[in-house]
Each structure stands twice: as structure tokens, then as C-alpha cells.
Coordinates of C-alpha atoms in Angstrom, one line a residue:
M1115 CA -22.7 0.6 -5.5
K1116 CA -21.6 0.1 -1.9
M1117 CA -17.9 -0.2 -1.0
V1118 CA -16.1 -1.2 2.2
V1119 CA -12.4 -0.1 2.7
T1120 CA -10.5 -1.9 5.5
G1121 CA -7.7 0.3 6.8
G1122 CA -9.6 3.2 5.2
A1123 CA -8.4 5.8 7.7
G1124 CA -4.8 5.0 6.8
F1125 CA -2.6 6.8 4.3
I1126 CA -3.5 4.9 1.1
G1127 CA -6.9 3.9 2.4
S1128 CA -8.1 7.5 3.1
H1129 CA -7.0 8.6 -0.4
L1130 CA -8.9 5.7 -1.8
V1131 CA -12.0 6.4 0.2
N1132 CA -12.0 10.0 -0.9
G1133 CA -11.6 8.9 -4.6
L1134 CA -14.4 6.5 -4.4
I1135 CA -16.8 9.0 -2.8
N1136 CA -15.9 11.6 -5.4
Q1137 CA -17.0 9.0 -8.0
G1138 CA -20.4 8.6 -6.3
Y1139 CA -19.9 5.4 -4.4
E1140 CA -21.3 4.8 -0.9
V1141 CA -18.2 4.1 1.2
H1142 CA -17.9 2.4 4.6
V1143 CA -14.5 2.3 6.4
I1144 CA -13.4 -0.4 8.8
D1145 CA -10.4 0.7 10.8
N1146 CA -9.2 0.1 14.4
L1147 CA -7.4 3.5 14.3
T1148 CA -4.1 2.1 15.5
T1149 CA -2.4 4.1 12.8
G1150 CA -5.4 5.5 11.0
D1151 CA -6.7 9.0 11.4
P1152 CA -10.4 9.7 11.0
G1153 CA -9.5 13.4 10.3
R1154 CA -8.2 12.2 6.9
L1155 CA -11.6 11.0 5.8
H1156 CA -14.2 12.6 3.5
N1157 CA -17.2 13.8 5.5
E1158 CA -19.4 11.4 3.6
A1159 CA -17.4 8.3 4.6
I1160 CA -19.1 6.1 7.2
L1161 CA -16.5 4.9 9.8
H1162 CA -16.8 1.7 11.8
V1163 CA -14.1 1.6 14.5
T1164 CA -13.3 -2.1 14.8
D1165 CA -10.4 -4.5 14.2
I1166 CA -10.4 -6.7 11.1
N1167 CA -10.0 -9.8 13.3
S1168 CA -13.1 -9.0 15.4
P1169 CA -16.6 -10.6 15.1
Q1170 CA -17.9 -7.0 14.8
T1171 CA -16.1 -6.7 11.4
S1172 CA -17.9 -9.8 10.2
A1173 CA -21.2 -8.5 11.5
N1174 CA -20.6 -5.1 9.8
I1175 CA -19.9 -6.7 6.4
S1176 CA -22.9 -9.0 6.8
M1177 CA -25.1 -6.0 7.6
L1178 CA -23.8 -3.7 4.9
K1179 CA -23.7 -6.3 2.1
P1180 CA -21.1 -4.4 0.0
D1181 CA -20.6 -5.0 -3.6
V1182 CA -16.8 -4.7 -3.3
V1183 CA -14.4 -4.9 -0.3
F1184 CA -11.0 -3.2 -0.6
H1185 CA -8.8 -4.9 1.9
L1186 CA -5.9 -2.5 2.9
A1187 CA -5.7 -3.0 6.6
A1188 CA -2.4 -4.5 7.6
Q1189 CA 0.6 -4.6 9.9
A1190 CA 3.0 -3.0 7.5
E1191 CA 6.3 -2.4 9.4
V1192 CA 9.1 -4.7 8.1
Q1193 CA 11.3 -4.3 11.2
L1194 CA 8.4 -4.8 13.6
S1195 CA 7.5 -8.0 11.7
I1196 CA 11.0 -9.3 12.3
K1197 CA 10.8 -8.5 16.0
E1198 CA 7.3 -9.7 16.5
P1199 CA 6.2 -12.0 13.7
R1200 CA 3.0 -13.1 15.5
K1201 CA 1.6 -9.6 14.9
D1202 CA 1.9 -10.1 11.2
V1203 CA 0.2 -13.4 11.3
D1204 CA -2.6 -12.0 13.4
A1205 CA -3.2 -8.9 11.3
N1206 CA -2.2 -9.9 7.8
V1207 CA -3.1 -13.6 7.7
M1208 CA -5.9 -14.2 10.3
G1209 CA -7.3 -10.7 9.6
T1210 CA -7.5 -11.5 5.9
L1211 CA -9.1 -14.8 6.7
N1212 CA -11.8 -13.1 8.8
I1213 CA -12.5 -10.7 5.9
L1214 CA -12.7 -13.6 3.4
E1215 CA -15.1 -15.5 5.5
A1216 CA -17.3 -12.5 5.9
C1217 CA -17.2 -11.9 2.2
R1218 CA -18.1 -15.5 1.4
K1219 CA -21.0 -15.7 3.8
T1220 CA -22.4 -12.3 2.6
G1221 CA -22.0 -12.9 -1.1
V1222 CA -19.6 -10.0 -1.7
R1223 CA -19.0 -9.8 -5.5
K1224 CA -15.3 -9.0 -5.3
L1225 CA -12.3 -8.5 -3.0
I1226 CA -9.5 -6.1 -4.0
F1227 CA -6.3 -6.7 -2.0
A1228 CA -3.4 -4.5 -1.3
S1229 CA -0.2 -6.6 -1.5
T1230 CA 3.4 -5.6 -1.8
S1231 CA 6.4 -5.9 -4.2
G1232 CA 8.2 -7.2 -1.1
V1233 CA 6.9 -10.7 -1.8
Y1234 CA 9.7 -11.1 -4.5
G1235 CA 12.5 -10.5 -2.0
N1236 CA 15.9 -9.8 -3.5
L1237 CA 15.4 -11.4 -6.9
E1238 CA 18.4 -10.3 -9.0
K1239 CA 16.4 -9.0 -12.0
P1240 CA 16.4 -5.4 -13.4
E1241 CA 12.6 -5.6 -13.7
L1242 CA 10.1 -7.9 -12.1
T1243 CA 7.0 -9.4 -13.6
E1244 CA 4.0 -11.0 -12.0
S1245 CA 5.2 -14.4 -13.1
D1246 CA 8.5 -14.2 -11.3
P1247 CA 8.9 -16.5 -8.2
V1248 CA 8.2 -15.1 -4.8
D1249 CA 10.9 -15.3 -2.2
P1250 CA 10.1 -13.1 0.9
I1251 CA 12.9 -12.0 3.1
S1252 CA 10.7 -10.5 5.9
F1253 CA 7.8 -11.8 7.9
Y1254 CA 5.8 -8.9 6.6
A1255 CA 6.3 -9.9 3.0
L1256 CA 5.7 -13.6 3.9
S1257 CA 2.4 -12.7 5.6
K1258 CA 1.2 -10.8 2.6
W1259 CA 2.1 -13.6 0.2
A1260 CA 0.2 -16.1 2.5
A1261 CA -2.8 -13.8 2.4
E1262 CA -2.6 -13.8 -1.4
R1263 CA -2.7 -17.6 -1.4
Y1264 CA -5.8 -17.6 0.9
I1265 CA -7.5 -15.2 -1.4
Q1266 CA -6.8 -17.3 -4.4
M1267 CA -8.0 -20.5 -2.6
Y1268 CA -11.3 -18.8 -1.7
Q1269 CA -11.9 -18.0 -5.3
R1270 CA -11.1 -21.6 -6.3
L1271 CA -13.3 -23.2 -3.6
F1272 CA -16.0 -20.6 -3.1
G1273 CA -16.0 -18.4 -6.3
L1274 CA -15.1 -15.1 -4.5
S1275 CA -13.7 -12.9 -7.2
Y1276 CA -10.5 -10.9 -6.5
T1277 CA -7.8 -8.6 -7.8
I1278 CA -4.5 -8.7 -6.0
L1279 CA -2.5 -5.4 -6.5
R1280 CA 1.2 -5.6 -5.6
Y1281 CA 2.3 -2.1 -4.9
G1282 CA 5.6 -0.5 -5.4
N1283 CA 6.8 2.0 -2.8
V1284 CA 3.8 4.3 -2.3
Y1285 CA 4.2 7.9 -1.2
G1286 CA 2.3 11.1 -1.1
P1287 CA 0.6 13.7 1.2
E1288 CA -0.8 12.4 4.5
Q1289 CA 1.7 9.6 4.8
T1290 CA 3.2 9.4 8.3
A1291 CA 6.7 8.2 9.2
K1292 CA 5.3 6.0 12.0
G1293 CA 3.5 2.7 11.4
E1294 CA 2.9 3.1 7.6
G1295 CA 5.8 5.3 6.8
G1296 CA 8.0 4.7 3.8
V1297 CA 11.3 6.4 3.1
V1298 CA 9.7 9.5 1.6
A1299 CA 7.5 10.1 4.6
I1300 CA 10.5 9.6 6.9
L1301 CA 12.5 12.2 4.9
G1302 CA 9.7 14.6 5.2
K1303 CA 9.5 14.2 9.0
K1304 CA 13.2 14.8 9.3
L1305 CA 12.9 18.0 7.3
Q1306 CA 10.2 19.3 9.5
E1307 CA 12.2 18.5 12.6
G1308 CA 15.4 20.0 11.2
A1309 CA 17.1 16.6 11.9
S1310 CA 19.5 14.6 9.7
F1311 CA 18.0 11.9 7.4
Q1312 CA 19.4 8.4 8.0
I1313 CA 20.0 6.2 4.9
F1314 CA 20.5 2.6 5.8
G1315 CA 23.0 1.4 3.2
D1316 CA 24.9 3.5 0.7
G1317 CA 21.8 5.1 -0.9
T1318 CA 22.2 3.3 -4.2
Q1319 CA 19.5 0.8 -3.3
T1320 CA 16.5 1.5 -5.6
R1321 CA 12.7 1.5 -5.3
D1322 CA 9.8 1.8 -7.7
F1323 CA 8.2 4.9 -6.2
I1324 CA 4.5 5.3 -7.0
Y1325 CA 2.4 8.3 -6.2
V1326 CA -0.7 7.6 -4.0
K1327 CA -3.2 9.1 -6.5
D1328 CA -2.0 6.7 -9.1
V1329 CA -2.6 3.8 -6.6
V1330 CA -6.1 5.1 -6.0
E1331 CA -6.9 5.0 -9.8
A1332 CA -5.6 1.4 -10.1
N1333 CA -7.9 0.3 -7.2
I1334 CA -10.9 2.0 -8.8
A1335 CA -10.1 0.5 -12.2
S1336 CA -10.1 -2.9 -10.5
I1337 CA -13.8 -2.7 -9.6
H1338 CA -14.8 -3.8 -13.0
N1339 CA -11.6 -5.2 -14.4
G1340 CA -8.7 -7.6 -13.5
D1341 CA -10.8 -10.4 -12.0
Q1342 CA -8.5 -13.3 -10.8
E1343 CA -5.4 -11.3 -11.6
V1344 CA -2.2 -10.4 -9.7
L1345 CA -1.1 -7.0 -11.0
H1346 CA 1.7 -4.5 -10.3
V1347 CA 0.9 -1.0 -9.3
S1348 CA 4.1 0.8 -10.2
T1349 CA 5.8 3.2 -12.5
G1350 CA 8.1 0.6 -14.1
R1351 CA 11.1 2.8 -13.2
S1352 CA 13.7 2.3 -10.5
Q1353 CA 15.0 5.3 -8.6
S1354 CA 17.7 5.3 -5.9
I1355 CA 17.3 6.7 -2.4
N1356 CA 20.1 9.2 -3.3
T1357 CA 18.1 10.4 -6.3
L1358 CA 15.1 10.9 -4.0
V1359 CA 17.1 13.0 -1.7
Q1360 CA 18.4 15.1 -4.6
L1361 CA 14.9 15.8 -5.8
V1362 CA 13.9 17.0 -2.4
R1363 CA 17.0 19.2 -2.2
Q1364 CA 15.7 20.9 -5.4
E1365 CA 12.6 21.9 -3.5
H1366 CA 14.1 22.7 -0.2
A1367 CA 16.1 25.9 0.3
E1368 CA 18.1 24.8 3.3
E1369 CA 20.7 22.1 3.4
I1370 CA 19.4 18.5 4.0
M1371 CA 21.7 16.6 6.3
V1372 CA 22.2 12.9 5.4
E1373 CA 23.8 10.3 7.6
Y1374 CA 24.6 6.9 6.1
M1375 CA 24.0 3.9 8.4
P1376 CA 24.5 0.1 8.2
A1377 CA 21.8 -1.7 6.1
K1378 CA 19.0 -3.3 8.0
N1379 CA 18.0 -7.0 7.9
G1380 CA 15.0 -7.6 5.8
D1381 CA 15.4 -4.6 3.6
I1382 CA 15.3 -5.1 -0.2
L1383 CA 18.2 -3.8 -2.2
H1384 CA 16.6 -3.2 -5.6
S1385 CA 13.0 -3.2 -6.7
C1386 CA 11.4 -2.3 -10.1
L1387 CA 8.1 -3.7 -11.2
N1388 CA 7.0 -4.1 -14.8
N1389 CA 3.5 -2.6 -15.1
G1390 CA 2.7 -3.7 -18.7
K1391 CA 0.2 -6.3 -17.6
T1392 CA -1.7 -3.8 -15.4
R1393 CA -1.8 -1.2 -18.2
S1394 CA -3.3 -3.7 -20.5
I1395 CA -5.8 -5.4 -18.2
L1396 CA -7.3 -2.7 -16.1
P1397 CA -6.6 -0.5 -18.2
W1398 CA -4.6 2.0 -16.2
V1399 CA -1.5 4.1 -16.5
P1400 CA 0.5 6.0 -13.8
T1401 CA 0.4 9.8 -14.5
Y1402 CA 2.7 11.2 -11.9
T1403 CA 6.5 11.3 -12.4
L1404 CA 8.7 11.1 -9.3
E1405 CA 9.6 14.8 -9.8
E1406 CA 5.9 15.8 -9.8
G1407 CA 4.9 13.6 -6.9
V1408 CA 7.8 14.7 -4.7
A1409 CA 7.0 18.4 -5.5
Q1410 CA 3.3 17.9 -4.4
T1411 CA 4.3 15.9 -1.4
Y1412 CA 6.9 18.5 -0.4
R1413 CA 4.4 21.3 -0.6
H1414 CA 2.1 19.3 1.8
W1415 CA 5.0 18.9 4.2
M1416 CA 5.7 22.6 4.3
R1417 CA 2.0 23.4 5.0
E1418 CA 2.3 21.3 8.1
V1419 CA 5.4 23.0 9.6

């Protein structure tokens, strides 16, 4: 089978590309390399340097005729989305629309879409399910939800199959603190620089941290399962930022300096995603605990120093 991964030179995308190739798939990567790094890619990956909004991307999909398109390319910075919301619309909505049109015209069997737990906003529930209402509090999350709706409409009107995967907070080796960086990557960068780590808020805010290799397995499981489903890719456990820092302190011999700052607009306070539906439908189960994932990620940081 032939696969296309948009954003495949990015953090999650490159792990997915490598996982697909290791399972014997032919994999083509579409990436404009704004944040992507071709050095991350498996040597058997075929890279097409182009933007998802471009006619060249449509031409590539038409020429390749892939069985499945994994659509991961996105503008993913929450604070940038608040400063420049047009960038989110261009990349996350219009870019998705361009990919959908190319898939429809080419007869692609399925689109697998990387979405976000951010679509729920600050719903005051200890654990979120896929049936909970969406209430985005940033333009980034709003653009991802809009893309989801376009994908669902394309299935309804044109029969393009999909699986929408709403990720928790993904972390792991090769994640950068710039562009695609989550809190784990930012902490790693500060350790490498010997600088203090800034926590925006009191550190009790929680996230559902999911290791990147578990995310890859959920994507691969979606090739043959989960048609027309919205699914959580998560551990189903909430962990505070303070707990994350403590786990890294257990790995790091030197003192980690922490500086608490005012909370940022658009940041979610608490997030925990129930993954029972995903476990049942794909089937899939996360295998890495936060302790194991942080330990592996920390070892990668130290190799880069």
C-alpha cells in the first residue's frame, strides 16, 4: 500500500513515517519544511517539498494515487494563532480543504486526520469523551475543529472515508521547542541551555501526556479500523506540570530552576481524555507510562548536549 503523510518531516509525522516504512508501506512525505527537518526521515521515505495549500500538492496526490493520506501538517502554535489568526485559517482550514479536494478527485480510500484535545476548551469535567461538546478557546483549536467538520462533510457528500484522531499532549524524542513544541520539549531545551524553566500558571494545570510511539501505533491501527469515527489518542490519565518537572528531576543530576509566570490567554487549565472508545474500535492501547516516556525522552536530550 502507498501512503502520503503531510507534515511528515515534523515531530509526530517523522515518527509516523518511520513506523509505516518499518511495516513495509511505501511512504511519500509532503512538507514545506517550515518546521520540518528532512534529517528526521527514514532513508526510504520520498520527500516532496511543497506547501499543503499549493497546486503542486494536489498534483502530487493525483500522480501518486495513495491508498491513505495521513494529514498532520498544521500551524500548531496556540499563541501565534491568537496573534495571527489568518495563518491558522490558511494552513489548518484552507490547507485541509486543498488536501480533501485532491483526495476526492484522486479516489483516495481514506484520510486520517491529526486533531487536538484543544477543541473541547475548558470544559469542567474530570475526563472528556468524544461525545462532549466542543468549545475552543484559541483560534488554533477553532481551526482544527473547522477542519474536522469539513472532513465529515466530505464523507457525507462524496464518500471519502476518514478517522479523526484527537491527540492529548504528545511528547517524545525529536520534538522541538519551536513551532511544534509542547511543554516537555520546552523543558528539555531549558535543561540543555542551563536556563530556568518557566511555568505559566501555578503548575497544577494538568495534561494528558501521550508518548509519540503510542500516537504512531494509533495512526497505523486507523488504516483498517475506525472509519467515520472521532477517537481520542491519550492515556486517560491527567498529570500536572509540576509532576512532569518532578519526573525530570529524578533523571537529572543537577538542580532544575523553575520560574512561575502569569497564565497565558488561550491556555487550557485541565485536560484528560477518556480513551475507552479508541481501545475498543481500533483496537489500540497506549503502552508507555509518563515515567517511561520521560526517561526515554530525557536520554535523547542528553545525547544532543
